[in-house]
Coordinates of C-alpha atoms in Angstrom, one line a residue:
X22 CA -2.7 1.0 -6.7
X23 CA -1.2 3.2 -4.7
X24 CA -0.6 0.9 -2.5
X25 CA 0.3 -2.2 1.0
X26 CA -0.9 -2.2 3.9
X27 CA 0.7 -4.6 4.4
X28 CA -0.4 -8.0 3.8
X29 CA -3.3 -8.3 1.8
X30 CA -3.0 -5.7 -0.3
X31 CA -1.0 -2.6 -0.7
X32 CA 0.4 -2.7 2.2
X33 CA 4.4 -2.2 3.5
X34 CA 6.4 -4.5 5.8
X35 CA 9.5 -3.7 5.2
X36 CA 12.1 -2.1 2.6
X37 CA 15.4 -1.4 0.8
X38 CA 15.1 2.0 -0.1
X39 CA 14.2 1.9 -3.4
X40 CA 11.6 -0.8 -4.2
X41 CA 11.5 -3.6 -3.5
X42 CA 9.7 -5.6 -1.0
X43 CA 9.5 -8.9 -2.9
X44 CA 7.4 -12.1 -3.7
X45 CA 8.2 -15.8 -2.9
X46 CA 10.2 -16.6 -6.1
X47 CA 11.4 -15.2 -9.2
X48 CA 8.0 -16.5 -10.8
X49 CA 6.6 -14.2 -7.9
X50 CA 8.4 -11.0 -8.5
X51 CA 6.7 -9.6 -11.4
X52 CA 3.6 -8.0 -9.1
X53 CA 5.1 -4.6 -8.9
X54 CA 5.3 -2.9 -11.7
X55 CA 1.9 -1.9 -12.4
X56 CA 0.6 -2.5 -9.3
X57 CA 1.1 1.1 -8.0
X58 CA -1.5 1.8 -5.7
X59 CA 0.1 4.1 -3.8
X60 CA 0.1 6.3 -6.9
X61 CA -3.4 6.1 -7.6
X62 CA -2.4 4.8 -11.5
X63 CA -4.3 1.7 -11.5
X64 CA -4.2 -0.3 -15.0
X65 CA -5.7 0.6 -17.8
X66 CA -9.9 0.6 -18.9
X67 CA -10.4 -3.0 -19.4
X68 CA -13.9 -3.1 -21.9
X69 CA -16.2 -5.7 -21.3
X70 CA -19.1 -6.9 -23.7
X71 CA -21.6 -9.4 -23.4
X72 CA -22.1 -9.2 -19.5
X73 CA -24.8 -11.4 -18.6
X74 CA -27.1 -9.7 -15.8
X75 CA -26.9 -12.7 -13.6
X76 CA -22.7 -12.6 -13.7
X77 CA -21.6 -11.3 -10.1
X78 CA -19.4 -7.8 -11.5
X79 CA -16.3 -7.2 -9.9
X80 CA -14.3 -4.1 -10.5
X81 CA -10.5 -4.0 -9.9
X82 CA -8.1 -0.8 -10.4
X83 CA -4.9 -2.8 -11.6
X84 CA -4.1 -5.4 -14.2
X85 CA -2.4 -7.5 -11.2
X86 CA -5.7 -7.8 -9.2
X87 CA -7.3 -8.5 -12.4
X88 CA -5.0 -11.1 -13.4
X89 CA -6.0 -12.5 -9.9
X90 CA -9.4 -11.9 -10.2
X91 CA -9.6 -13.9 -13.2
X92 CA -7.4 -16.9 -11.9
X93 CA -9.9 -17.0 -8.4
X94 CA -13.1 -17.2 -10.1
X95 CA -12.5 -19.6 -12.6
X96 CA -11.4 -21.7 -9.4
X97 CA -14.8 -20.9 -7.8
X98 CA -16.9 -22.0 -10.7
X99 CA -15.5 -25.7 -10.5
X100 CA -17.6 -26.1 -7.3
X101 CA -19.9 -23.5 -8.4
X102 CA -20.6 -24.2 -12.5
X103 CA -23.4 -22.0 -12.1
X104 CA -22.1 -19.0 -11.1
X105 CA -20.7 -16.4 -13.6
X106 CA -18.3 -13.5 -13.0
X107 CA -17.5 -10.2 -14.8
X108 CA -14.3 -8.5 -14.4
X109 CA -13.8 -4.6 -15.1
X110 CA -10.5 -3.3 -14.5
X111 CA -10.2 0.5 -14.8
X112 CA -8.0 3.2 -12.9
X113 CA -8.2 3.8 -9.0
X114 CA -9.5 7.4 -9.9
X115 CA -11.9 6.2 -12.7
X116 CA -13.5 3.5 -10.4
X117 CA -14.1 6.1 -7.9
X118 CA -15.5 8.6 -9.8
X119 CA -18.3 5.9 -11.7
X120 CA -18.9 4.7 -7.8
X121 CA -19.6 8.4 -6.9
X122 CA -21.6 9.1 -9.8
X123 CA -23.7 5.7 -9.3
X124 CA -23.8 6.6 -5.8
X125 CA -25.4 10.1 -6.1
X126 CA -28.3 8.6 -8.7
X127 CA -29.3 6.0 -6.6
X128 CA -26.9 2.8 -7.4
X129 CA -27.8 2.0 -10.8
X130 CA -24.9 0.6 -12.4
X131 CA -23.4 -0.7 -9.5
X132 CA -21.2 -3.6 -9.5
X133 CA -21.8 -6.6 -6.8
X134 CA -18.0 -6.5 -5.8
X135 CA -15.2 -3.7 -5.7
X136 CA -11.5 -4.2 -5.2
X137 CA -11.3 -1.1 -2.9
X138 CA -7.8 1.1 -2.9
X139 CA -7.3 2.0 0.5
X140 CA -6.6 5.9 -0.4
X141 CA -9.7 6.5 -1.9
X142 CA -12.0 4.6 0.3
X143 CA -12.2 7.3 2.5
X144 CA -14.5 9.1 -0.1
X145 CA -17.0 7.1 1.1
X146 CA -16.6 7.4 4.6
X147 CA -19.8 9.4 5.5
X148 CA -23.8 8.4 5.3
X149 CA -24.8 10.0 2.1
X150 CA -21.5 8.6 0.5
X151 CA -21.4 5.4 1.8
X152 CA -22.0 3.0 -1.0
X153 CA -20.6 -0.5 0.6
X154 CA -22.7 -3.0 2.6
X155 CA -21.1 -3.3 6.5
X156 CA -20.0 -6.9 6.6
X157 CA -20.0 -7.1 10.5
X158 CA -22.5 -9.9 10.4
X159 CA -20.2 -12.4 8.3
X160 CA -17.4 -11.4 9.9
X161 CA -18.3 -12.1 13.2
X162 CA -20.0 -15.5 12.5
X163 CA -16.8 -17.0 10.7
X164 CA -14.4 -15.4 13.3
X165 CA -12.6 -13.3 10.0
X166 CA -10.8 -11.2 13.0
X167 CA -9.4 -14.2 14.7
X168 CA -7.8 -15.1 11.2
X169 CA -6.5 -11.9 10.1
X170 CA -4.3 -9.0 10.9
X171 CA -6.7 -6.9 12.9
X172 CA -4.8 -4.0 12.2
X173 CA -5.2 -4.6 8.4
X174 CA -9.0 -4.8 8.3
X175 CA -9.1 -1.0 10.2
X176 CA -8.2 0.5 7.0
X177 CA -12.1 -0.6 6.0
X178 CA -13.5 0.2 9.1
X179 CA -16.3 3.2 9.2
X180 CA -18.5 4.0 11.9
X181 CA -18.0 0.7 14.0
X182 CA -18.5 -1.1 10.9
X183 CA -16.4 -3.4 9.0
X184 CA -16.8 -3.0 4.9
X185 CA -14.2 -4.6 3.3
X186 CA -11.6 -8.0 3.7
X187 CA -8.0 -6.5 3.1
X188 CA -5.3 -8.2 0.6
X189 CA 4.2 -5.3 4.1
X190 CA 7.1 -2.6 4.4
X191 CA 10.5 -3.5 4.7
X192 CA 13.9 -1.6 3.5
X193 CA 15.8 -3.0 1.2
X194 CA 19.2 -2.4 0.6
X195 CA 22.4 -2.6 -1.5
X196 CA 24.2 -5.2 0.5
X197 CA 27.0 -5.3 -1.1
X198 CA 27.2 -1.3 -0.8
X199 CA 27.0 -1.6 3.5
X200 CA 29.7 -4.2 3.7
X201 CA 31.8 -2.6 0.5
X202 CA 32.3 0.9 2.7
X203 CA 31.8 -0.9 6.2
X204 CA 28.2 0.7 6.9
X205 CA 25.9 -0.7 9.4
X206 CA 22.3 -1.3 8.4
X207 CA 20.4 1.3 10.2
X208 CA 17.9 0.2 13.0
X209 CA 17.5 3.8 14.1
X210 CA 16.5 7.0 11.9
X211 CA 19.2 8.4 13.3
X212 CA 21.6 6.0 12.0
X213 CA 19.8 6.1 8.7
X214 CA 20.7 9.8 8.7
X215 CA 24.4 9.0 10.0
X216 CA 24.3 6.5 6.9
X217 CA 23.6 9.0 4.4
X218 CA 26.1 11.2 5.2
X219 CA 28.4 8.2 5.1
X220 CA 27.5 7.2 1.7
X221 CA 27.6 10.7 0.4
X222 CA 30.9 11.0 0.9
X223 CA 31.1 8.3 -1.7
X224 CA 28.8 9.6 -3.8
X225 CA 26.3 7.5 -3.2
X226 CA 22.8 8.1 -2.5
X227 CA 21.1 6.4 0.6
X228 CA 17.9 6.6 -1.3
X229 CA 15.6 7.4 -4.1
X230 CA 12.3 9.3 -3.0
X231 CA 10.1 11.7 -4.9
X232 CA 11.5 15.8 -5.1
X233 CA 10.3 16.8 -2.2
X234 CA 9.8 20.5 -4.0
X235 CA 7.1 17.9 -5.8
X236 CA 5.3 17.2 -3.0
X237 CA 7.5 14.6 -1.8
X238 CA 6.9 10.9 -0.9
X239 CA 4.8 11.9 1.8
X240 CA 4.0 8.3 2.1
X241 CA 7.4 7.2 3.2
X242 CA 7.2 10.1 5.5
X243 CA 4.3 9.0 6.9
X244 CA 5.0 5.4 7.1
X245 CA 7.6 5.8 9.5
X246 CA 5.2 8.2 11.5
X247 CA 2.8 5.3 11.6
X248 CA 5.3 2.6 12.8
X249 CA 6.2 5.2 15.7
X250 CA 2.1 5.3 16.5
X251 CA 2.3 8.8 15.5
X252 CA 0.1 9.2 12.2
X253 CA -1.0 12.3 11.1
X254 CA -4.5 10.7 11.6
X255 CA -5.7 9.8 15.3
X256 CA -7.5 6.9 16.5
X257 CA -10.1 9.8 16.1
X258 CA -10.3 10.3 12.5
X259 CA -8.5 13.7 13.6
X260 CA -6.0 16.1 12.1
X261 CA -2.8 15.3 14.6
X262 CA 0.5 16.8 13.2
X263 CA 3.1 16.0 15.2
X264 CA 6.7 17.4 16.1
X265 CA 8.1 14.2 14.4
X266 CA 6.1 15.0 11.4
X267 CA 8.0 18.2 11.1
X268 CA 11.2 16.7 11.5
X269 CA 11.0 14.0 8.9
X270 CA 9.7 16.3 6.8
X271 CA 12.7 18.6 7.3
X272 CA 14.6 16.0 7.0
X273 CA 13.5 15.0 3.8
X274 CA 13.8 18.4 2.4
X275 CA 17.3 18.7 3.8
X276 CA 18.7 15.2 2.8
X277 CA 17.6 16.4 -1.1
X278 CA 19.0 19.5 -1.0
X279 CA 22.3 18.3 0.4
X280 CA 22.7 15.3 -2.2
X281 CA 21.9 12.4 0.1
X282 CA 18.5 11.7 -1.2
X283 CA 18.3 11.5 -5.2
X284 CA 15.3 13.6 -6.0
X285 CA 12.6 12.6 -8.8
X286 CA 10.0 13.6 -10.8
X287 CA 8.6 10.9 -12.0
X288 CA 9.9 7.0 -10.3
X289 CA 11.3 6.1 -14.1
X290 CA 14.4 8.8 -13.5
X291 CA 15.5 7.0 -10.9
X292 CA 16.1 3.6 -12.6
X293 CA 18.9 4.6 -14.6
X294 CA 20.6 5.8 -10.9
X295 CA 20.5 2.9 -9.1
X296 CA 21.7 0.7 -12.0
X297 CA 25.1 2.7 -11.8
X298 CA 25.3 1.4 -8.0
X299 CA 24.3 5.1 -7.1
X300 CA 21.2 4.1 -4.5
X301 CA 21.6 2.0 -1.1
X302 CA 18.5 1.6 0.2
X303 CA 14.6 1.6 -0.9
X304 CA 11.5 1.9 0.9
X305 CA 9.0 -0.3 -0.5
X306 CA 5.9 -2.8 -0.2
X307 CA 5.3 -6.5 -1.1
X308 CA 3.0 -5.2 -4.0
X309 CA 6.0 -3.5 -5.6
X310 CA 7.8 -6.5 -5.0
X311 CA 9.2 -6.8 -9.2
X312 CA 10.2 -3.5 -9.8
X313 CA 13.9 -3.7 -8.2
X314 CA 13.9 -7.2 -10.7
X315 CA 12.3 -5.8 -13.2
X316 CA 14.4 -2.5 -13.5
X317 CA 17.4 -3.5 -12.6
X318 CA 17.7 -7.4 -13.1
X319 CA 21.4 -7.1 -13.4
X320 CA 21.7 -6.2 -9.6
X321 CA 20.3 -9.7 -8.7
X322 CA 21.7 -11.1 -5.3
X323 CA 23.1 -7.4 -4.7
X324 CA 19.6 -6.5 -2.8
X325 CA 18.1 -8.0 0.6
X326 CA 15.2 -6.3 2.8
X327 CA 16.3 -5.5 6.4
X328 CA 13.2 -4.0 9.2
X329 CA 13.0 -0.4 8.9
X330 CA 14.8 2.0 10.9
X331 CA 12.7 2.9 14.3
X332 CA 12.0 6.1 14.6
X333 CA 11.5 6.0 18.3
X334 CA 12.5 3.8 20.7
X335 CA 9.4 2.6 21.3
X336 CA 8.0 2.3 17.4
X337 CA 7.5 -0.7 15.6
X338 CA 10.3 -2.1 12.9
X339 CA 7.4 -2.4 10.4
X340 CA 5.0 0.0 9.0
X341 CA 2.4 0.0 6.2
X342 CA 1.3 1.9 3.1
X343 CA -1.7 1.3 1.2
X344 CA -4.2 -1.6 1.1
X345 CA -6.8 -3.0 -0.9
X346 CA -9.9 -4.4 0.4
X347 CA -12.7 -6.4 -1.1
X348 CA -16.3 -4.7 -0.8
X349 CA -20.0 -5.7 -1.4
X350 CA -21.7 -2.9 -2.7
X351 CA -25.2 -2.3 -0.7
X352 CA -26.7 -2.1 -4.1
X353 CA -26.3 -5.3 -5.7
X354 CA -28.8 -7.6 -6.1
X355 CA -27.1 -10.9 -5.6
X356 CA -27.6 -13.3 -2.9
X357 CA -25.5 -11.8 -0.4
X358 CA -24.6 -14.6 1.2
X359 CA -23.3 -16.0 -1.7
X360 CA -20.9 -12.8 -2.6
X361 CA -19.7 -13.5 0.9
X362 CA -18.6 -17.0 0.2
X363 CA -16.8 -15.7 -3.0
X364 CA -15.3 -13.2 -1.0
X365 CA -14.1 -15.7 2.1
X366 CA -12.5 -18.2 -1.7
X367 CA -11.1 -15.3 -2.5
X368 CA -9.5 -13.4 0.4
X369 CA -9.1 -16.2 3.6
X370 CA -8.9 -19.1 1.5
X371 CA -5.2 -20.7 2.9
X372 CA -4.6 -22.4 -0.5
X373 CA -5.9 -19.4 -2.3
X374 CA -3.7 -16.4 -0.5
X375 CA -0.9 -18.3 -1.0
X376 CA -1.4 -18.7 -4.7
X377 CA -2.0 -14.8 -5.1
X378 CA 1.3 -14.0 -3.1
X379 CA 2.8 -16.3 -5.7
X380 CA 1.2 -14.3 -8.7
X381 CA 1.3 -10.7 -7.6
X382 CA 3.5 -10.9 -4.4
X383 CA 0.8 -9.8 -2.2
X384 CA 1.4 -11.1 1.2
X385 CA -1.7 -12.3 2.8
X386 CA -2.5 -11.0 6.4
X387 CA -3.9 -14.6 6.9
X388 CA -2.2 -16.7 9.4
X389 CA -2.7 -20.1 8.3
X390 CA -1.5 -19.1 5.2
X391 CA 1.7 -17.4 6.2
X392 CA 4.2 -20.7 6.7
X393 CA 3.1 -21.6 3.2
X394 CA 4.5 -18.3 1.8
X395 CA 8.3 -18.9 3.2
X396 CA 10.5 -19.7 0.5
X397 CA 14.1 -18.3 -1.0
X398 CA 13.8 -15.0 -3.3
X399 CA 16.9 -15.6 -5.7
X400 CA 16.8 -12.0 -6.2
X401 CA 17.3 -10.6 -2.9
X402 CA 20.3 -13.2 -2.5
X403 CA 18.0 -16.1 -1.6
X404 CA 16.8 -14.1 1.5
X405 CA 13.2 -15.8 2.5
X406 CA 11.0 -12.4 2.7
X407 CA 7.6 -14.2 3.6
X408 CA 9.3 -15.7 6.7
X409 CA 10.4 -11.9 7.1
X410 CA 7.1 -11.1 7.0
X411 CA 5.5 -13.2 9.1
X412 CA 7.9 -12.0 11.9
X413 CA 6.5 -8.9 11.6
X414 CA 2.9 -9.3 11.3
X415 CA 1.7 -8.6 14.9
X416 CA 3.5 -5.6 14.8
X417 CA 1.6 -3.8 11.9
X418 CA 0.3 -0.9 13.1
X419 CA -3.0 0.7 12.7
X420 CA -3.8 3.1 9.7
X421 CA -6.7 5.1 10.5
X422 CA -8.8 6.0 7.9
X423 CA -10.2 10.0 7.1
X424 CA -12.8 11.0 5.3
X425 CA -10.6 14.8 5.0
X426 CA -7.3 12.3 3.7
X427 CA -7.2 13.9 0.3
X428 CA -7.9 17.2 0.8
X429 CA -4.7 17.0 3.1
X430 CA -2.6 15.3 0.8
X431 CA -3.6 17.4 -2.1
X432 CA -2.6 20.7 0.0
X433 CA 0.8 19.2 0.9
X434 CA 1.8 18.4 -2.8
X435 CA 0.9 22.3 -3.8
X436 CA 2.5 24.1 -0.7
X437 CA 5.8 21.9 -0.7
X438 CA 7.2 24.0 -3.3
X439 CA 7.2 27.0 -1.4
X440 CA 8.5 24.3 1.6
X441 CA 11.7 23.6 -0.1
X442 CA 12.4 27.0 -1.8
X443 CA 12.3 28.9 2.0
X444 CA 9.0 30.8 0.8
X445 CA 7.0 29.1 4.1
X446 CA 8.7 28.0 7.0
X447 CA 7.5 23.9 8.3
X448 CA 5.0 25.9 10.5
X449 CA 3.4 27.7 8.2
X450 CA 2.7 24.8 6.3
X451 CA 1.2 23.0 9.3
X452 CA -1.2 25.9 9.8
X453 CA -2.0 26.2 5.9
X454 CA -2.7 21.9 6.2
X455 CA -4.9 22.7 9.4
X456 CA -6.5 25.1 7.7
X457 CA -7.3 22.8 4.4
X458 CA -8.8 20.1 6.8
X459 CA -10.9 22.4 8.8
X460 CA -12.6 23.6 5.2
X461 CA -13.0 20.3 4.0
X462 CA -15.1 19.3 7.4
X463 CA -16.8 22.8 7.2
X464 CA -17.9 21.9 3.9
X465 CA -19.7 18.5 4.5

């Protein structure tokens, strides 16, 4: 689920620097660990039998959402006895590839509902791919915009139309580490920067990111970018690598190779770090909210989330990263109107958003439903995250969506090698990006 948009779905508010961006409770906390949109893992192929050809199919890429899934429509049927769901759970790049595949034969096999990862909805952002109905119509007539996070519902937006009804990112940080060696908690990159030196000197890491030599965590990268308004996407859909894109990138790179930033293959190295107090910080989402507790349940009360650091004077103290939105496919053959009521249960239901932030620790990007999602997280030493959250909300900013996304991202990871060992320069790579988004659109 690589994945938090935030609210809603994979989505970031805030974070510590290493994971955690918490549910309501320690009942809540235990959404993260599988829940890795961002990573494009997913859960694993869930087999269904017996499926009924009247049941309304719903895919999901995660056993969280599944879990949810589940909980939601058995909810649905007590008003509804007559309506019967199926629930497929498979991997974010399995789902995509069997939509693809339907797609291009004409939408046989399409399910009625998919739970949509942000990162790969942009595979469907053009007319032949297209393979969700535009939900503009219900949208408009139960005033969904007025009762969401704008900003949230972008990230399914395609041609002026709306397709899907999404599900924050804070810091966290090692509280006890900032007031142990007299450290402020950093409002500024630059601070940030000025921290890990500081820490370093006690051989402490201020975080724990991907190896950049790896390809990075260009996600955290680009989640600051985002809070500063300065995506590497435009309000365009355009290719718009920025100055400050360099820099953090640089930055990155040089906070690694100088021992600030502990580097990783895979996220499972890292645990073993921050359980010997090695790791001060963590950027995370709400969906990853139980992997600090899961990981490292001894460090309870040692943890609290804190806005992130602005990266301009002018950027926001929140960002996001990932989503997942609900879509109707434009093949299915149920009453349409009735999919949309499911849909409004499922996602803008008050009651209902709060009970999934209390499952899976996504935070809805429903106002009603925010107040009811305040309460002490005894992990992160009692701190109330969902009133955090709800601080923040009008200040997500707007991810745009591009069809060209993961032909970017996938020329990133194989060219940062040759980043980190001094083979390119930060230039070069900017041109050799360029040039991997100009042959994606020339291919189309």
């Amino acid at each position: 689920m690589k994945k938090m948009a935030m609210f809603l779905g994979t989505a970031m508010l805030m974070t510590t620097i290493l994971t955690g961006c918490g549910g309501t409770s320690e009942e809540t906390d235990n959404g993260g660990k599988e829940n890795q949109a961002d990573t494009g893992t997913g859960g694993d192929t869930e087999t269904v039998t017996d499926t009924n050809s009247d049941d309304i199919v719903i895919w999901a890429f995660a056993e969280p959402h599944a879990e949810y899934f589940r909980w939601v429509t058995e909810e649905y049927k007590k008003e509804h006895p007559d309506v019967n769901f199926t629930i497929e759970i498979m991997t974010t790049d399995a789902l995509s590839e069997r939509l693809a595949v339907i797609n291009a034969s004409g939408g046989e096999g399409a399910p009625d509902l998919v739970d949509q990862e942000q990162g790969f909805f942009s595979r469907f952002m053009s007319e032949e791919q297209m393979c969700y109905y535009p939900l503009d119509e219900f949208m408009e007539r139960d005033d969904v915009t007025d009762k969401m996070v704008k900003n949230r519902l972008d990230l399914y937006a395609y041609d002026g139309h709306y397709y899907g009804l999404e599900h924050a990112l804070c810091l966290a940080y090692r509280k006890d580490l900032f007031e142990e060696y007299n450290i402020e908690i950093p409002t500024t990159w630059e601070e940030y920067k000025a921290a890990a030196e500081e820490f370093a000197k006690h051989d402490i890491y201020i975080s724990a990111t991907k190896d950049m030599s790896m390809g990075g965590e260009l996600d955290e990268i680009v989640l600051l970018l985002r809070a500063a308004g300065l995506d590497y996407v435009d309000e365009n859909g355009k290719l718009n690598i920025t100055d400050e894109f360099k820099n953090i990138v640089m930055d990155y790179v040089q906070m690694q190779q100088n021992g600030m930033m502990y580097a990783w293959e895979t996220q499972d190295e890292a645990w073993p770090v921050v359980a010997e107090d090695k790791v001060a910080t963590y950027f995370t989402a709400d969906w990853a909210a139980g992997w600090l507790r899961d990981n490292v349940p001894e460090q309870s009360g040692k943890w609290q989330m804190a806005p992130l650091p602005k990266l301009t004077d002018t950027a926001s103290v929140v960002s996001v990263r990932g989503g997942t939105g609900l879509c109707m496919t434009k093949y299915t053959d149920k009453d349409k109107e009735e999919l949309w009521d499911f849909m409004k249960f499922a996602q803008l239901d008050k009651d209902n958003c709060v009970k999934k932030y209390e499952m899976i620790a996504l935070y809805p990007p429903v106002y009603d439903a925010m107040p009811e999602c305040n309460s002490p997280v005894e992990y992160y030493d009692n701190q109330n995250l969902g009133e955090l959250y709800e601080s923040l909300a009008d200040e997500i900013p707007v991810q745009y969506q591009a069809d060209w996304r993961n032909a970017f991202t996938e020329s990133f990871n194989s060219n940062a090698y040759d980043l980190v060992e001094g083979n390119i320069s930060i230039d070069e790579l900017t041109d050799i990006l360029t040039e991997a988004v100009n042959e994606y659109n020339e291919s189309k």
